[in-house]
């Protein structure tokens, strides 16, 4: 049996780690106001971070850009999904308009 070099193991580990943390940005196109938290998470997975404020919760995701929008220094964007009473109230790109 052939052994993998340490460099190969590091590259494979990093690829698996990055691949497990992000979803394609096209998944955000399917989100609609009024959807439940479970519906959103079934489409784009668990959020990276969650911010709480009275009566509202915003989840933040890192999603991959489509292939033609990628450049070596930027292959993903950050998005938010804000919930009120466990239903989607607002969503969009973090760099875009902020949720109210």
Short mmCIF file of C-alpha atoms in Angstrom, two decimals:
data_model
loop_
_atom_site.label_atom_id
_atom_site.label_comp_id
_atom_site.label_asym_id
_atom_site.label_seq_id
_atom_site.Cartn_x
_atom_site.Cartn_y
_atom_site.Cartn_z
CA UNK A 1 0.00 0.00 0.00
CA UNK A 2 1.32 3.42 -0.98
CA UNK A 3 1.46 6.10 1.75
CA UNK A 4 0.38 9.68 1.13
CA UNK A 5 2.87 12.46 1.71
CA UNK A 6 2.24 14.94 4.54
CA UNK A 7 1.65 17.73 1.99
CA UNK A 8 -1.00 15.66 0.21
CA UNK A 9 -2.74 14.95 3.51
CA UNK A 10 -2.78 18.66 4.41
CA UNK A 11 -4.21 19.61 0.99
CA UNK A 12 -6.89 16.91 1.22
CA UNK A 13 -7.80 17.94 4.77
CA UNK A 14 -8.05 21.63 3.85
CA UNK A 15 -10.18 20.82 0.80
CA UNK A 16 -12.57 18.71 2.87
CA UNK A 17 -12.79 21.41 5.54
CA UNK A 18 -13.52 24.22 3.07
CA UNK A 19 -15.91 22.08 1.05
CA UNK A 20 -17.90 21.23 4.15
CA UNK A 21 -18.36 24.87 5.22
CA UNK A 22 -19.84 26.42 2.11
CA UNK A 23 -22.79 25.92 -0.21
CA UNK A 24 -23.35 27.29 -3.71
CA UNK A 25 -24.78 30.84 -3.78
CA UNK A 26 -27.49 29.70 -6.20
CA UNK A 27 -29.11 28.00 -3.19
CA UNK A 28 -30.03 31.48 -1.90
CA UNK A 29 -32.26 32.01 -4.95
CA UNK A 30 -34.68 29.45 -3.50
CA UNK A 31 -35.21 31.27 -0.19
CA UNK A 32 -38.48 33.17 0.19
CA UNK A 33 -39.96 35.29 3.01
CA UNK A 34 -42.07 33.19 5.36
CA UNK A 35 -39.99 30.01 5.01
CA UNK A 36 -39.14 28.17 8.22
CA UNK A 37 -35.63 27.91 9.65
CA UNK A 38 -35.64 24.17 8.93
CA UNK A 39 -36.48 24.73 5.25
CA UNK A 40 -33.60 27.20 4.89
CA UNK A 41 -31.13 24.94 6.67
CA UNK A 42 -32.12 21.97 4.51
CA UNK A 43 -31.17 24.03 1.43
CA UNK A 44 -27.97 25.79 2.55
CA UNK A 45 -26.93 24.01 5.74
CA UNK A 46 -26.03 25.26 9.20
CA UNK A 47 -25.04 28.94 9.53
CA UNK A 48 -21.48 29.93 10.36
CA UNK A 49 -22.61 32.45 12.96
CA UNK A 50 -25.89 33.62 14.48
CA UNK A 51 -26.65 37.07 15.93
CA UNK A 52 -29.55 37.57 18.35
CA UNK A 53 -31.52 40.73 19.10
CA UNK A 54 -34.94 41.13 20.78
CA UNK A 55 -37.51 39.32 18.65
CA UNK A 56 -35.09 38.68 15.79
CA UNK A 57 -32.28 36.33 14.90
CA UNK A 58 -29.92 36.65 11.92
CA UNK A 59 -27.92 33.70 10.59
CA UNK A 60 -24.80 34.27 8.49
CA UNK A 61 -23.60 31.91 5.75
CA UNK A 62 -20.62 31.74 3.42
CA UNK A 63 -21.73 30.64 -0.04
CA UNK A 64 -19.59 29.83 -3.08
CA UNK A 65 -19.78 32.18 -6.05
CA UNK A 66 -20.69 30.65 -9.40
CA UNK A 67 -17.67 29.47 -11.38
CA UNK A 68 -17.46 32.50 -13.71
CA UNK A 69 -17.61 35.03 -10.85
CA UNK A 70 -14.67 33.51 -8.96
CA UNK A 71 -11.20 34.94 -8.81
CA UNK A 72 -8.32 33.38 -6.83
CA UNK A 73 -8.66 35.88 -3.98
CA UNK A 74 -12.49 35.73 -3.80
CA UNK A 75 -14.41 32.48 -4.31
CA UNK A 76 -17.24 33.04 -1.82
CA UNK A 77 -19.57 35.73 -0.45
CA UNK A 78 -21.28 36.19 2.94
CA UNK A 79 -25.07 36.23 3.17
CA UNK A 80 -27.57 36.77 5.98
CA UNK A 81 -30.99 35.30 6.68
CA UNK A 82 -33.01 37.06 9.40
CA UNK A 83 -35.87 35.32 11.16
CA UNK A 84 -38.83 36.73 13.07
CA UNK A 85 -40.99 34.19 14.94
CA UNK A 86 -38.90 31.39 13.32
CA UNK A 87 -39.83 32.52 9.78
CA UNK A 88 -37.65 34.26 7.17
CA UNK A 89 -38.18 38.01 7.34
CA UNK A 90 -35.19 39.30 5.33
CA UNK A 91 -32.22 37.86 3.48
CA UNK A 92 -29.45 39.02 1.17
CA UNK A 93 -25.76 39.61 0.67
CA UNK A 94 -23.89 41.01 3.68
CA UNK A 95 -22.23 43.66 1.50
CA UNK A 96 -25.65 44.72 0.20
CA UNK A 97 -28.46 46.50 2.08
CA UNK A 98 -28.53 45.56 5.77
CA UNK A 99 -31.56 43.97 7.44
CA UNK A 100 -33.79 46.29 9.46
#
